[in-house]
PDB file of N, CA and C in Angstrom:
ATOM      1  N   MET A 263      83.668  98.032  92.123  1.00  0.00           N
ATOM      2  CA  MET A 263      84.699  97.657  92.207  1.00  0.00           C
ATOM      3  C   MET A 263      85.390  97.870  93.512  1.00  0.00           C
ATOM      4  N   ASN A 264      86.225  97.367  94.519  1.00  0.00           N
ATOM      5  CA  ASN A 264      86.476  97.905  95.651  1.00  0.00           C
ATOM      6  C   ASN A 264      87.567  97.868  95.812  1.00  0.00           C
ATOM      7  N   TRP A 265      88.606  98.617  96.705  1.00  0.00           N
ATOM      8  CA  TRP A 265      89.982  98.682  96.860  1.00  0.00           C
ATOM      9  C   TRP A 265      90.702  97.157  97.116  1.00  0.00           C
ATOM     10  N   ALA A 266      90.241  96.174  97.519  1.00  0.00           N
ATOM     11  CA  ALA A 266      90.910  94.773  97.678  1.00  0.00           C
ATOM     12  C   ALA A 266      91.158  94.161  95.929  1.00  0.00           C
ATOM     13  N   TRP A 267      90.177  94.473  95.052  1.00  0.00           N
ATOM     14  CA  TRP A 267      90.822  94.021  93.842  1.00  0.00           C
ATOM     15  C   TRP A 267      91.738  94.632  93.069  1.00  0.00           C
ATOM     16  N   ALA A 268      92.075  95.929  93.514  1.00  0.00           N
ATOM     17  CA  ALA A 268      93.017  96.808  92.841  1.00  0.00           C
ATOM     18  C   ALA A 268      94.027  96.573  93.501  1.00  0.00           C
ATOM     19  N   PHE A 269      94.268  96.224  94.731  1.00  0.00           N
ATOM     20  CA  PHE A 269      95.193  95.810  95.668  1.00  0.00           C
ATOM     21  C   PHE A 269      95.965  94.629  95.259  1.00  0.00           C
ATOM     22  N   GLY A 270      95.126  93.641  94.841  1.00  0.00           N
ATOM     23  CA  GLY A 270      95.171  92.232  94.529  1.00  0.00           C
ATOM     24  C   GLY A 270      95.582  92.049  93.171  1.00  0.00           C
ATOM     25  N   ILE A 271      95.518  93.006  92.080  1.00  0.00           N
ATOM     26  CA  ILE A 271      96.150  93.104  90.721  1.00  0.00           C
ATOM     27  C   ILE A 271      97.592  93.776  91.009  1.00  0.00           C
ATOM     28  N   LEU A 272      97.953  94.490  92.130  1.00  0.00           N
ATOM     29  CA  LEU A 272      99.074  95.065  92.220  1.00  0.00           C
ATOM     30  C   LEU A 272      99.926  94.098  92.438  1.00  0.00           C
ATOM     31  N   ILE A 273      99.231  93.220  93.483  1.00  0.00           N
ATOM     32  CA  ILE A 273     100.336  92.257  94.144  1.00  0.00           C
ATOM     33  C   ILE A 273     100.472  91.097  93.218  1.00  0.00           C
ATOM     34  N   LEU A 274      99.686  90.631  92.012  1.00  0.00           N
ATOM     35  CA  LEU A 274      99.696  89.834  91.046  1.00  0.00           C
ATOM     36  C   LEU A 274     100.481  90.248  90.257  1.00  0.00           C
ATOM     37  N   SER A 275     100.935  91.649  90.082  1.00  0.00           N
ATOM     38  CA  SER A 275     101.749  92.251  88.950  1.00  0.00           C
ATOM     39  C   SER A 275     103.200  92.288  89.449  1.00  0.00           C
ATOM     40  N   ILE A 276     103.552  91.996  90.406  1.00  0.00           N
ATOM     41  CA  ILE A 276     104.628  91.909  91.017  1.00  0.00           C
ATOM     42  C   ILE A 276     105.666  90.814  90.531  1.00  0.00           C
ATOM     43  N   VAL A 277     104.907  89.611  90.315  1.00  0.00           N
ATOM     44  CA  VAL A 277     105.535  88.548  89.778  1.00  0.00           C
ATOM     45  C   VAL A 277     106.618  88.549  88.183  1.00  0.00           C
ATOM     46  N   PRO A 278     105.449  89.225  87.474  1.00  0.00           N
ATOM     47  CA  PRO A 278     105.715  89.562  86.174  1.00  0.00           C
ATOM     48  C   PRO A 278     106.767  90.572  85.972  1.00  0.00           C
ATOM     49  N   GLY A 279     106.853  91.541  87.258  1.00  0.00           N
ATOM     50  CA  GLY A 279     107.536  92.448  87.492  1.00  0.00           C
ATOM     51  C   GLY A 279     108.863  92.302  87.441  1.00  0.00           C
ATOM     52  N   ILE A 280     109.267  91.324  88.621  1.00  0.00           N
ATOM     53  CA  ILE A 280     110.463  90.798  89.258  1.00  0.00           C
ATOM     54  C   ILE A 280     111.055  89.623  88.009  1.00  0.00           C
ATOM     55  N   ILE A 281     110.375  88.809  87.682  1.00  0.00           N
ATOM     56  CA  ILE A 281     110.714  87.969  86.713  1.00  0.00           C
ATOM     57  C   ILE A 281     111.211  88.416  85.388  1.00  0.00           C
ATOM     58  N   GLY A 282     110.183  89.115  85.037  1.00  0.00           N
ATOM     59  CA  GLY A 282     110.726  89.787  83.269  1.00  0.00           C
ATOM     60  C   GLY A 282     111.674  90.739  83.514  1.00  0.00           C
ATOM     61  N   GLY A 283     111.759  91.575  84.605  1.00  0.00           N
ATOM     62  CA  GLY A 283     113.293  92.326  84.892  1.00  0.00           C
ATOM     63  C   GLY A 283     114.034  91.863  84.663  1.00  0.00           C
ATOM     64  N   GLY A 284     114.362  90.440  85.599  1.00  0.00           N
ATOM     65  CA  GLY A 284     115.667  89.511  85.592  1.00  0.00           C
ATOM     66  C   GLY A 284     115.838  89.071  84.484  1.00  0.00           C
ATOM     67  N   LEU A 285     114.715  88.618  83.325  1.00  0.00           N
ATOM     68  CA  LEU A 285     114.552  87.943  82.068  1.00  0.00           C
ATOM     69  C   LEU A 285     115.718  89.165  80.953  1.00  0.00           C
ATOM     70  N   PHE A 286     114.905  90.090  81.300  1.00  0.00           N
ATOM     71  CA  PHE A 286     115.583  91.244  80.175  1.00  0.00           C
ATOM     72  C   PHE A 286     116.849  91.806  80.809  1.00  0.00           C
ATOM     73  N   TRP A 287     117.294  91.648  82.251  1.00  0.00           N
ATOM     74  CA  TRP A 287     118.651  91.916  82.295  1.00  0.00           C
ATOM     75  C   TRP A 287     119.471  90.803  82.058  1.00  0.00           C
ATOM     76  N   HIS A 288     119.119  89.529  82.027  1.00  0.00           N
ATOM     77  CA  HIS A 288     119.826  88.267  81.802  1.00  0.00           C
ATOM     78  C   HIS A 288     120.199  88.481  80.191  1.00  0.00           C
ATOM     79  N   PHE A 289     119.227  88.752  79.325  1.00  0.00           N
ATOM     80  CA  PHE A 289     119.482  88.625  77.609  1.00  0.00           C
ATOM     81  C   PHE A 289     120.034  89.956  77.231  1.00  0.00           C
ATOM     82  N   PHE A 290     119.638  91.178  78.012  1.00  0.00           N
ATOM     83  CA  PHE A 290     120.265  92.478  77.295  1.00  0.00           C
ATOM     84  C   PHE A 290     121.381  93.005  78.257  1.00  0.00           C
ATOM     85  N   GLU A 291     121.659  92.516  79.117  1.00  0.00           N
ATOM     86  CA  GLU A 291     122.567  93.298  80.125  1.00  0.00           C
ATOM     87  C   GLU A 291     122.280  94.788  80.342  1.00  0.00           C
ATOM     88  N   LYS A 292     121.435  95.611  80.179  1.00  0.00           N
ATOM     89  CA  LYS A 292     121.149  96.902  80.043  1.00  0.00           C
ATOM     90  C   LYS A 292     119.979  97.327  81.276  1.00  0.00           C
ATOM     91  N   TRP A 293     120.333  98.752  81.711  1.00  0.00           N
ATOM     92  CA  TRP A 293     119.193  98.895  82.489  1.00  0.00           C
ATOM     93  C   TRP A 293     117.837  99.436  81.494  1.00  0.00           C
ATOM     94  N   THR A 294     118.146  99.953  80.576  1.00  0.00           N
ATOM     95  CA  THR A 294     117.199 100.476  79.723  1.00  0.00           C
ATOM     96  C   THR A 294     116.398  99.559  79.393  1.00  0.00           C
ATOM     97  N   ALA A 295     116.823  98.643  79.024  1.00  0.00           N
ATOM     98  CA  ALA A 295     115.590  97.288  78.759  1.00  0.00           C
ATOM     99  C   ALA A 295     115.068  96.998  80.020  1.00  0.00           C
ATOM    100  N   VAL A 296     115.185  97.097  81.132  1.00  0.00           N
ATOM    101  CA  VAL A 296     114.675  96.521  82.137  1.00  0.00           C
ATOM    102  C   VAL A 296     113.617  97.583  82.480  1.00  0.00           C
ATOM    103  N   VAL A 297     114.064  99.178  82.644  1.00  0.00           N
ATOM    104  CA  VAL A 297     112.895  99.939  82.579  1.00  0.00           C
ATOM    105  C   VAL A 297     112.179 100.232  81.722  1.00  0.00           C
ATOM    106  N   VAL A 298     112.291  99.964  80.505  1.00  0.00           N
ATOM    107  CA  VAL A 298     111.332 100.089  79.674  1.00  0.00           C
ATOM    108  C   VAL A 298     110.280  98.606  79.492  1.00  0.00           C
ATOM    109  N   TRP A 299     110.764  97.432  80.411  1.00  0.00           N
ATOM    110  CA  TRP A 299     109.885  96.652  80.114  1.00  0.00           C
ATOM    111  C   TRP A 299     108.864  96.645  81.799  1.00  0.00           C
ATOM    112  N   GLU A 300     109.687  97.674  82.657  1.00  0.00           N
ATOM    113  CA  GLU A 300     108.801  97.989  83.860  1.00  0.00           C
ATOM    114  C   GLU A 300     108.023  99.230  83.479  1.00  0.00           C
ATOM    115  N   VAL A 301     107.915  99.824  82.528  1.00  0.00           N
ATOM    116  CA  VAL A 301     106.933 100.903  82.144  1.00  0.00           C
ATOM    117  C   VAL A 301     105.816 100.472  81.374  1.00  0.00           C
ATOM    118  N   ILE A 302     106.106  99.369  80.367  1.00  0.00           N
ATOM    119  CA  ILE A 302     105.420  98.623  79.693  1.00  0.00           C
ATOM    120  C   ILE A 302     104.273  98.005  80.569  1.00  0.00           C
ATOM    121  N   LEU A 303     104.640  97.128  81.530  1.00  0.00           N
ATOM    122  CA  LEU A 303     103.853  96.313  82.799  1.00  0.00           C
ATOM    123  C   LEU A 303     103.312  97.860  83.749  1.00  0.00           C
ATOM    124  N   LEU A 304     104.138  98.573  83.734  1.00  0.00           N
ATOM    125  CA  LEU A 304     102.648  99.782  84.730  1.00  0.00           C
ATOM    126  C   LEU A 304     101.875 100.164  83.633  1.00  0.00           C
ATOM    127  N   PHE A 305     101.883 100.434  82.303  1.00  0.00           N
ATOM    128  CA  PHE A 305     100.824 100.761  81.622  1.00  0.00           C
ATOM    129  C   PHE A 305     100.186  99.902  81.407  1.00  0.00           C
ATOM    130  N   LEU A 306     100.265  98.335  81.418  1.00  0.00           N
ATOM    131  CA  LEU A 306      99.138  97.409  81.024  1.00  0.00           C
ATOM    132  C   LEU A 306      98.314  97.369  82.441  1.00  0.00           C
ATOM    133  N   LEU A 307      99.202  97.235  83.321  1.00  0.00           N
ATOM    134  CA  LEU A 307      98.256  97.187  84.737  1.00  0.00           C
ATOM    135  C   LEU A 307      97.504  98.418  85.201  1.00  0.00           C
ATOM    136  N   SER A 308      97.791  99.767  84.516  1.00  0.00           N
ATOM    137  CA  SER A 308      96.773 101.136  84.784  1.00  0.00           C
ATOM    138  C   SER A 308      95.601 100.912  83.645  1.00  0.00           C
ATOM    139  N   VAL A 309      95.859 100.118  82.737  1.00  0.00           N
ATOM    140  CA  VAL A 309      94.507  99.863  81.564  1.00  0.00           C
ATOM    141  C   VAL A 309      93.775  98.710  82.081  1.00  0.00           C
ATOM    142  N   VAL A 310      94.293  97.835  82.705  1.00  0.00           N
ATOM    143  CA  VAL A 310      93.561  96.463  83.492  1.00  0.00           C
ATOM    144  C   VAL A 310      92.794  97.447  84.711  1.00  0.00           C
ATOM    145  N   ILE A 311      93.338  98.156  85.485  1.00  0.00           N
ATOM    146  CA  ILE A 311      92.544  98.550  86.748  1.00  0.00           C
ATOM    147  C   ILE A 311      91.447  99.277  86.286  1.00  0.00           C
ATOM    148  N   SER A 312      91.872 100.376  85.234  1.00  0.00           N
ATOM    149  CA  SER A 312      90.737 101.441  84.916  1.00  0.00           C
ATOM    150  C   SER A 312      89.964 100.216  84.173  1.00  0.00           C
ATOM    151  N   LYS A 313      89.948  99.795  83.325  1.00  0.00           N
ATOM    152  CA  LYS A 313      88.807  98.933  82.688  1.00  0.00           C
ATOM    153  C   LYS A 313      87.989  98.264  83.706  1.00  0.00           C
ATOM    154  N   GLY A 314      88.719  97.796  84.988  1.00  0.00           N
ATOM    155  CA  GLY A 314      87.793  97.140  85.785  1.00  0.00           C
ATOM    156  C   GLY A 314      86.727  97.988  86.352  1.00  0.00           C
ATOM    157  N   TYR A 315      87.249  99.272  87.132  1.00  0.00           N
ATOM    158  CA  TYR A 315      86.801 100.248  87.673  1.00  0.00           C
ATOM    159  C   TYR A 315      85.727 101.017  86.793  1.00  0.00           C
ATOM    160  N   LYS A 316      85.938 100.577  85.244  1.00  0.00           N
ATOM    161  CA  LYS A 316      84.617 101.210  84.327  1.00  0.00           C
ATOM    162  C   LYS A 316      83.445  99.928  84.151  1.00  0.00           C
ATOM    163  N   LYS A 317      84.030  98.891  84.269  1.00  0.00           N
ATOM    164  CA  LYS A 317      82.718  97.902  84.260  1.00  0.00           C
ATOM    165  C   LYS A 317      82.172  98.108  85.632  1.00  0.00           C
ATOM    166  N   ALA A 318      82.814  98.041  86.799  1.00  0.00           N
ATOM    167  CA  ALA A 318      82.191  98.132  87.834  1.00  0.00           C
ATOM    168  C   ALA A 318      81.129  99.454  88.022  1.00  0.00           C
ATOM    169  N   GLU A 319      81.398 100.493  87.497  1.00  0.00           N
ATOM    170  CA  GLU A 319      80.454 101.451  87.416  1.00  0.00           C
ATOM    171  C   GLU A 319      79.039 101.244  86.612  1.00  0.00           C
ATOM    172  N   GLU A 320      79.571 100.593  85.192  1.00  0.00           N
ATOM    173  CA  GLU A 320      78.399 100.197  84.449  1.00  0.00           C
ATOM    174  C   GLU A 320      77.108  99.319  85.196  1.00  0.00           C
ATOM    175  N   LYS A 321      77.812  98.308  85.949  1.00  0.00           N
ATOM    176  CA  LYS A 321      76.874  97.319  86.619  1.00  0.00           C
ATOM    177  C   LYS A 321      75.894  98.248  87.931  1.00  0.00           C
ATOM    178  N   HIS A 322      76.442  99.253  88.306  1.00  0.00           N
ATOM    179  CA  HIS A 322      75.559  99.926  89.664  1.00  0.00           C
ATOM    180  C   HIS A 322      74.656 101.192  88.843  1.00  0.00           C
TER     181      HIS A 322
END
């Protein structure tokens, strides 16, 4: 697993972060909902990246 893959995943997660944050703000109009969405997205992103690194270690 190289750094380019992890960086690409980070770039890819920007779109759901911005769009999702805007949708949560539109529907709830509270910053708490937006922050909760961002924390959930950050958690999912860390799971994807950690699983990617574990799979790369198994192949070597």
